[in-house]
Short mmCIF file of C-alpha atoms and ligand atoms in Angstrom, two decimals:
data_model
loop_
_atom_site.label_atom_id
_atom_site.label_comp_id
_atom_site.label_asym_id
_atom_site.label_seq_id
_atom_site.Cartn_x
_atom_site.Cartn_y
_atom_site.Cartn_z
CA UNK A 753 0.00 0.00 0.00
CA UNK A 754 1.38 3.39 -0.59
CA UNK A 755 2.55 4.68 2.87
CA UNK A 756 4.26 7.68 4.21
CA UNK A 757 8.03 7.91 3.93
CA UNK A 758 11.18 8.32 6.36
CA UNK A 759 13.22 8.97 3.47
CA UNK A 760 14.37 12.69 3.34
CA UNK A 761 13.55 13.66 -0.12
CA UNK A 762 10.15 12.42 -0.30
CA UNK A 763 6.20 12.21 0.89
CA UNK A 764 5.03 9.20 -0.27
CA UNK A 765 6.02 5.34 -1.67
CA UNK A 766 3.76 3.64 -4.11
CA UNK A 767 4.59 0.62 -4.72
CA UNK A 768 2.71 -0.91 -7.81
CA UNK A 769 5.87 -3.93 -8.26
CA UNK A 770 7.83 -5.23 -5.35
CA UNK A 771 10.60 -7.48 -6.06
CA UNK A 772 13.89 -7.10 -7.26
CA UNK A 773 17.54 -8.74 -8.13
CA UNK A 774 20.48 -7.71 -7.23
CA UNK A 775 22.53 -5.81 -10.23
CA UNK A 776 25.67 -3.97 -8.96
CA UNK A 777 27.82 -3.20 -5.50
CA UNK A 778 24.87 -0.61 -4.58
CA UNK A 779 22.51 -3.38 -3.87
CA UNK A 780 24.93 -5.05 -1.56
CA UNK A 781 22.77 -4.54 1.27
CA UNK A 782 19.60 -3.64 -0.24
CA UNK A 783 16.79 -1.96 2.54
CA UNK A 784 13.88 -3.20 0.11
CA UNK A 785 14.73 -6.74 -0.38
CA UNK A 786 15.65 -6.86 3.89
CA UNK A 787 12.07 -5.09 4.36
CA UNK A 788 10.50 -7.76 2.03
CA UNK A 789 11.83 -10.54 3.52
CA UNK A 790 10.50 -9.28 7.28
CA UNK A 791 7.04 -8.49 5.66
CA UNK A 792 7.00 -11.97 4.23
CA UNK A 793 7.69 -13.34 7.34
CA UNK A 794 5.03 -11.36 9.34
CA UNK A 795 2.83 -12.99 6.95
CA UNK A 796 1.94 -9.88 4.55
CA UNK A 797 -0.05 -11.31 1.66
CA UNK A 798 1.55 -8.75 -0.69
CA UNK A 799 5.29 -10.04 0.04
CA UNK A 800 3.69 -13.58 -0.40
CA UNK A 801 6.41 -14.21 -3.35
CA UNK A 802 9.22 -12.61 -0.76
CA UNK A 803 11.88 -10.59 -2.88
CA UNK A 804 10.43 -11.90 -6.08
CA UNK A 805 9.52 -9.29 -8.93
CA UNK A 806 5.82 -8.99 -8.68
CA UNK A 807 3.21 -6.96 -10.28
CA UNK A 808 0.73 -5.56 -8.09
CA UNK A 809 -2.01 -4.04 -10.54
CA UNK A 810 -4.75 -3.20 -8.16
CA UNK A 811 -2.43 -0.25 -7.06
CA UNK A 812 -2.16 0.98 -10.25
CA UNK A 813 -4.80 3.38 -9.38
CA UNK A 814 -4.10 4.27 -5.68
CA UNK A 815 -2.56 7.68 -6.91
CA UNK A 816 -5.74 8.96 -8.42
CA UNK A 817 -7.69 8.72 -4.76
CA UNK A 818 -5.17 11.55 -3.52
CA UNK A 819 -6.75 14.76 -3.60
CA UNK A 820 -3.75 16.59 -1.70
CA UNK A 821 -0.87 16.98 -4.21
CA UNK A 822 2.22 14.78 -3.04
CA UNK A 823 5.61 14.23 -3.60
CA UNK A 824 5.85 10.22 -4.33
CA UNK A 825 8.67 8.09 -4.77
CA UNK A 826 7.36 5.29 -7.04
CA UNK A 827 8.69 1.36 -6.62
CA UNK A 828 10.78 2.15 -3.20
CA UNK A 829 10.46 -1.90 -2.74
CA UNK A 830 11.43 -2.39 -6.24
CA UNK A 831 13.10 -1.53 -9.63
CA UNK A 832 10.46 -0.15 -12.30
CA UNK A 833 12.80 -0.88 -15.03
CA UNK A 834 14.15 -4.36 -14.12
CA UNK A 835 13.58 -6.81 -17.26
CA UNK A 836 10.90 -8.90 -15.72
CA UNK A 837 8.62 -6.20 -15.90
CA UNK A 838 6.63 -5.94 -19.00
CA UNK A 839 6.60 -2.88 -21.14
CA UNK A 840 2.68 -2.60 -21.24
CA UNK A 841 2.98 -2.37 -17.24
CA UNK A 842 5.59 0.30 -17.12
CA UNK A 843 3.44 2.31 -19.66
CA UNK A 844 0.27 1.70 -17.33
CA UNK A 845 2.50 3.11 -14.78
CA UNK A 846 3.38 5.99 -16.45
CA UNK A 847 -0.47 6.26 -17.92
CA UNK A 848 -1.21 6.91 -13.88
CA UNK A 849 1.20 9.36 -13.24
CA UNK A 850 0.31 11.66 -16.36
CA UNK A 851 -3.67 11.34 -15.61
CA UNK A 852 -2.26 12.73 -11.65
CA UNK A 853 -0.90 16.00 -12.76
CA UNK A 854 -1.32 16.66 -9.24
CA UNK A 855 1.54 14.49 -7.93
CA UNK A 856 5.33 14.53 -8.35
CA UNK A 857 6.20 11.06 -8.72
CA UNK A 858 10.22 10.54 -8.15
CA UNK A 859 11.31 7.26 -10.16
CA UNK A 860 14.51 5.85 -9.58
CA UNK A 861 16.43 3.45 -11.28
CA UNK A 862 19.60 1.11 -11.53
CA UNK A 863 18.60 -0.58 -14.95
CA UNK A 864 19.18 2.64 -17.05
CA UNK A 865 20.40 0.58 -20.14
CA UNK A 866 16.80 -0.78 -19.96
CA UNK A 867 15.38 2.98 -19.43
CA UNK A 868 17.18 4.00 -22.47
CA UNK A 869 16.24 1.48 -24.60
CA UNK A 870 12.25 2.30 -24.10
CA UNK A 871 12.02 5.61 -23.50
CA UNK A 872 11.17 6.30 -26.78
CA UNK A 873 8.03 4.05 -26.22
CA UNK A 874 7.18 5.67 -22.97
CA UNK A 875 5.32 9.19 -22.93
CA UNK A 876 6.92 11.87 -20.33
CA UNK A 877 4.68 13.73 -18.31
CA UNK A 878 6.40 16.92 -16.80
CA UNK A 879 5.32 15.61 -13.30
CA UNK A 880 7.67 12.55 -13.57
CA UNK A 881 11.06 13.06 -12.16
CA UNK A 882 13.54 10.38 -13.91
CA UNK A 883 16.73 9.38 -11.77
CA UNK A 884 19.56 6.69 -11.48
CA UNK A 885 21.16 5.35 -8.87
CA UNK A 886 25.22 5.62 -9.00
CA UNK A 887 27.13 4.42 -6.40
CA UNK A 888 30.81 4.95 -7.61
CA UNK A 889 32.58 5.21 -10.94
CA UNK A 890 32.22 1.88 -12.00
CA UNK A 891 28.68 2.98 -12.66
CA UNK A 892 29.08 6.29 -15.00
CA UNK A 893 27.13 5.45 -17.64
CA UNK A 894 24.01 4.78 -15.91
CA UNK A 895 24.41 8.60 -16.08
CA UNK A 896 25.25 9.18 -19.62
CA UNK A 897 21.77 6.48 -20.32
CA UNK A 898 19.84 8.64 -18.40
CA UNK A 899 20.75 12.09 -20.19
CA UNK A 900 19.13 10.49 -23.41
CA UNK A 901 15.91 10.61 -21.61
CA UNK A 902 13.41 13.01 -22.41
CA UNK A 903 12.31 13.87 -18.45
CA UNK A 904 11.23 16.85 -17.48
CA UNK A 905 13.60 16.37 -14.47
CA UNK A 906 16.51 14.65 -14.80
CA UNK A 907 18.25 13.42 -11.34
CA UNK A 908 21.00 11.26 -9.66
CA UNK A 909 20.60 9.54 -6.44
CA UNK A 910 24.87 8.87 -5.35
CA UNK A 911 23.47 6.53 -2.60
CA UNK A 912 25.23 4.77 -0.68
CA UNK A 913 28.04 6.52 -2.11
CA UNK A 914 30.91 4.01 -1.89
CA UNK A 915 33.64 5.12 -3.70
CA UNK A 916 34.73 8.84 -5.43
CA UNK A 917 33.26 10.38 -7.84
CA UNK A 918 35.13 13.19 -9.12
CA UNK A 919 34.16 13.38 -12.82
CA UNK A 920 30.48 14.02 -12.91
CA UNK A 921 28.86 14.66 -16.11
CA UNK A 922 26.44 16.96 -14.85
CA UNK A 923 25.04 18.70 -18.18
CA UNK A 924 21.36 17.79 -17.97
CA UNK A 925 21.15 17.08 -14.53
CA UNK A 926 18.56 18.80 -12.78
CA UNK A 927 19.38 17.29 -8.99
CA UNK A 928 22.27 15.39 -6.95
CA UNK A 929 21.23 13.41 -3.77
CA UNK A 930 24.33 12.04 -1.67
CA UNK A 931 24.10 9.43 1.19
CA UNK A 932 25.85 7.69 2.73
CA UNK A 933 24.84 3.46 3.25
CA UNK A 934 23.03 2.65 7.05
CA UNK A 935 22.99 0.13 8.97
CA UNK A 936 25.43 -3.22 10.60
CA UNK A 937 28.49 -3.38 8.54
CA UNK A 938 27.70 -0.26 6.40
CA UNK A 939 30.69 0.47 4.06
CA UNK A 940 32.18 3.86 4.87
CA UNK A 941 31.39 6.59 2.96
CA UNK A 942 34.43 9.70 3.01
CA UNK A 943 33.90 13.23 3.69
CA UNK A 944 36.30 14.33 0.62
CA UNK A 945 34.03 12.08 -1.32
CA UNK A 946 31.08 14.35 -0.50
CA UNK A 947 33.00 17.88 -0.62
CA UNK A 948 33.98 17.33 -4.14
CA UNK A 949 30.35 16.33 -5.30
CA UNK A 950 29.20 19.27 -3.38
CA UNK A 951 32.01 21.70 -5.66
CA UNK A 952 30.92 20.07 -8.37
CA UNK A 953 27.00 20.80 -8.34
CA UNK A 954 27.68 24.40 -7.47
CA UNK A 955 30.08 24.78 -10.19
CA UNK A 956 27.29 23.48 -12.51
CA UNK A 957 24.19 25.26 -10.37
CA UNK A 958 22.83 21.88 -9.58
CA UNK A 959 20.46 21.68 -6.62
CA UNK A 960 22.31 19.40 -3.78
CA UNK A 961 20.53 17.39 -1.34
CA UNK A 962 22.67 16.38 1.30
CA UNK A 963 20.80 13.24 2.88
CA UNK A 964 22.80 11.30 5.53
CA UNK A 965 26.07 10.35 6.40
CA UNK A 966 25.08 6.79 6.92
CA UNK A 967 27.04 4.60 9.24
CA UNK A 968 25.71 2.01 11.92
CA UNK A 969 24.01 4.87 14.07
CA UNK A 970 23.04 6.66 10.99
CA UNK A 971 20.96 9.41 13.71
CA UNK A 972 24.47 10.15 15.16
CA UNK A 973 25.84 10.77 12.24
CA UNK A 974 23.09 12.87 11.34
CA UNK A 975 23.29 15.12 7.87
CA UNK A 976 24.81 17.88 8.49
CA UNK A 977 27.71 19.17 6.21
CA UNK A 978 29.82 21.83 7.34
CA UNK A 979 27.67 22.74 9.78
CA UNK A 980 24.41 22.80 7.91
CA UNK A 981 22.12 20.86 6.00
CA UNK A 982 21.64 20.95 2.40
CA UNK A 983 17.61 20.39 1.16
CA UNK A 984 18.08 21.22 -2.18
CA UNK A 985 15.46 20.94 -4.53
CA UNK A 986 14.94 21.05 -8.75
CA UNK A 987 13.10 23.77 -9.84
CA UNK A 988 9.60 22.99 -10.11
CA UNK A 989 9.19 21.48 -6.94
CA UNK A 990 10.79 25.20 -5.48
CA UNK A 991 8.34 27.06 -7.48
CA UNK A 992 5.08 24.66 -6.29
CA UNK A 993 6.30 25.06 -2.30
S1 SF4 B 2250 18.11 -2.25 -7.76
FE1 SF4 B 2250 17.43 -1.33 -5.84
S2 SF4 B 2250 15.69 -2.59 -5.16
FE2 SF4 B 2250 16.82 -3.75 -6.72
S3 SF4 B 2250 18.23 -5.05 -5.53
FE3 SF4 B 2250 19.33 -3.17 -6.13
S4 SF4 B 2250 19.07 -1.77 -4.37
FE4 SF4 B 2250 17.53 -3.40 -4.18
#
């Protein structure tokens, strides 16, 4: 069901697929698949295929019962763009989000090769926000996939940032998130790491959102850089608030 979020950047989750496989080191220790596996366990009849890609089509219209607009990050337990789900279901997606002008639906994805390839078949509504997940530099090109892609809003999510990344291509870009990874045996995530993603968005006027350091106690760590926080947001979401 489509629930109220902790995460920083967000109001919402809607979840029409859960499910998911693994695909690169920023899965390592993915929060969906652990959450899916506990909800399975407590017996929850829509984790009844555990981490397994499923298709949940009586959500597809949850979205349309809002009347408040909201800020929705779309698939949190999932992957929109892994290869087991079906074109015809992404586009139903999609169909949702343009009929809920309303809404600003965040998607988020690690399969951009797959994003790429269809998103000449998928129609953009200027209330979808299109990002990828890049964890270090081994990952680039998610980046370069996702630049081809006609979104009104274009953004990266470098979480959990593992490794440097000191070459962004940030033409196109619209918004940087940086975290850090949470939780037992989270890898470490370096403050130079973070400063020189930070010089590089305000060299290219990108909006930074600075969401955690991470860490086992990830509320001692907090999210504070340099003494402050950083809540960045794209444009259109500034000029709705
Ligand atoms: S792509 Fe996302 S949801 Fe899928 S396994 Fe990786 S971290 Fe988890």
């Amino acid at each position: 069901m489509p629930t109220r979020s902790n995460i920083e950047w967000t109001e919402m989750t809607w979840n029409p697929v859960t499910g998911c496989t693994k695909i690169s080191q920023g899965c390592k220790r993915c929060y969906a698949e652990r959450m899916a596996k506990r909800l399975t366990a407590m017996g929850s009849e829509r984790y009844r295929n555990g981490f397994k890609v499923t298709l949940h089509p009586d959500l597809l219209e949850v979205p349309r019962r809002w009347r408040q607009p909201r800020v929705v990050f779309v698939n949190s337990m999932s992957d929109l763009f892994h290869e087991d789900i079906p074109l015809e279901y992404i586009q139903r997606v999609f169909a949702t989000m343009r009929e809920c002008p309303q809404h600003t639906f965040q998607v988020l994805t690690k399969r951009s090769e797959r994003l790429a390839g269809i998103a000449a078949q998928i129609s953009w509504p200027r209330n979808v926000w299109m990002g990828v997940s890049v964890e270090d530099a081994r990952v680039l090109s998610r980046i370069h996939d996702l630049r081809t892609v006609p979104a009104a809003v274009r953004f990266l999510s470098l979480e959990p940032l593992i490794g440097p990344l000191d070459e962004l291509p940030l033409e196109g870009i619209h918004w940087v998130i940086v975290g850090g990874e949470s939780g037992p045996r989270a890898r470490p995530m370096r403050r130079e790491w973070v400063d020189s993603i930070h010089r590089q968005c305000r060299g290219a006027r990108v909006p930074f959102f600075f969401k955690q350091w991470g860490g086992v106690r990830k509320d001692l760590a907090g999210r504070e850089l340099h003494g402050r926080t950083f809540d960045e947001m794209p444009q259109p979401l500034r000029r709705a608030a």
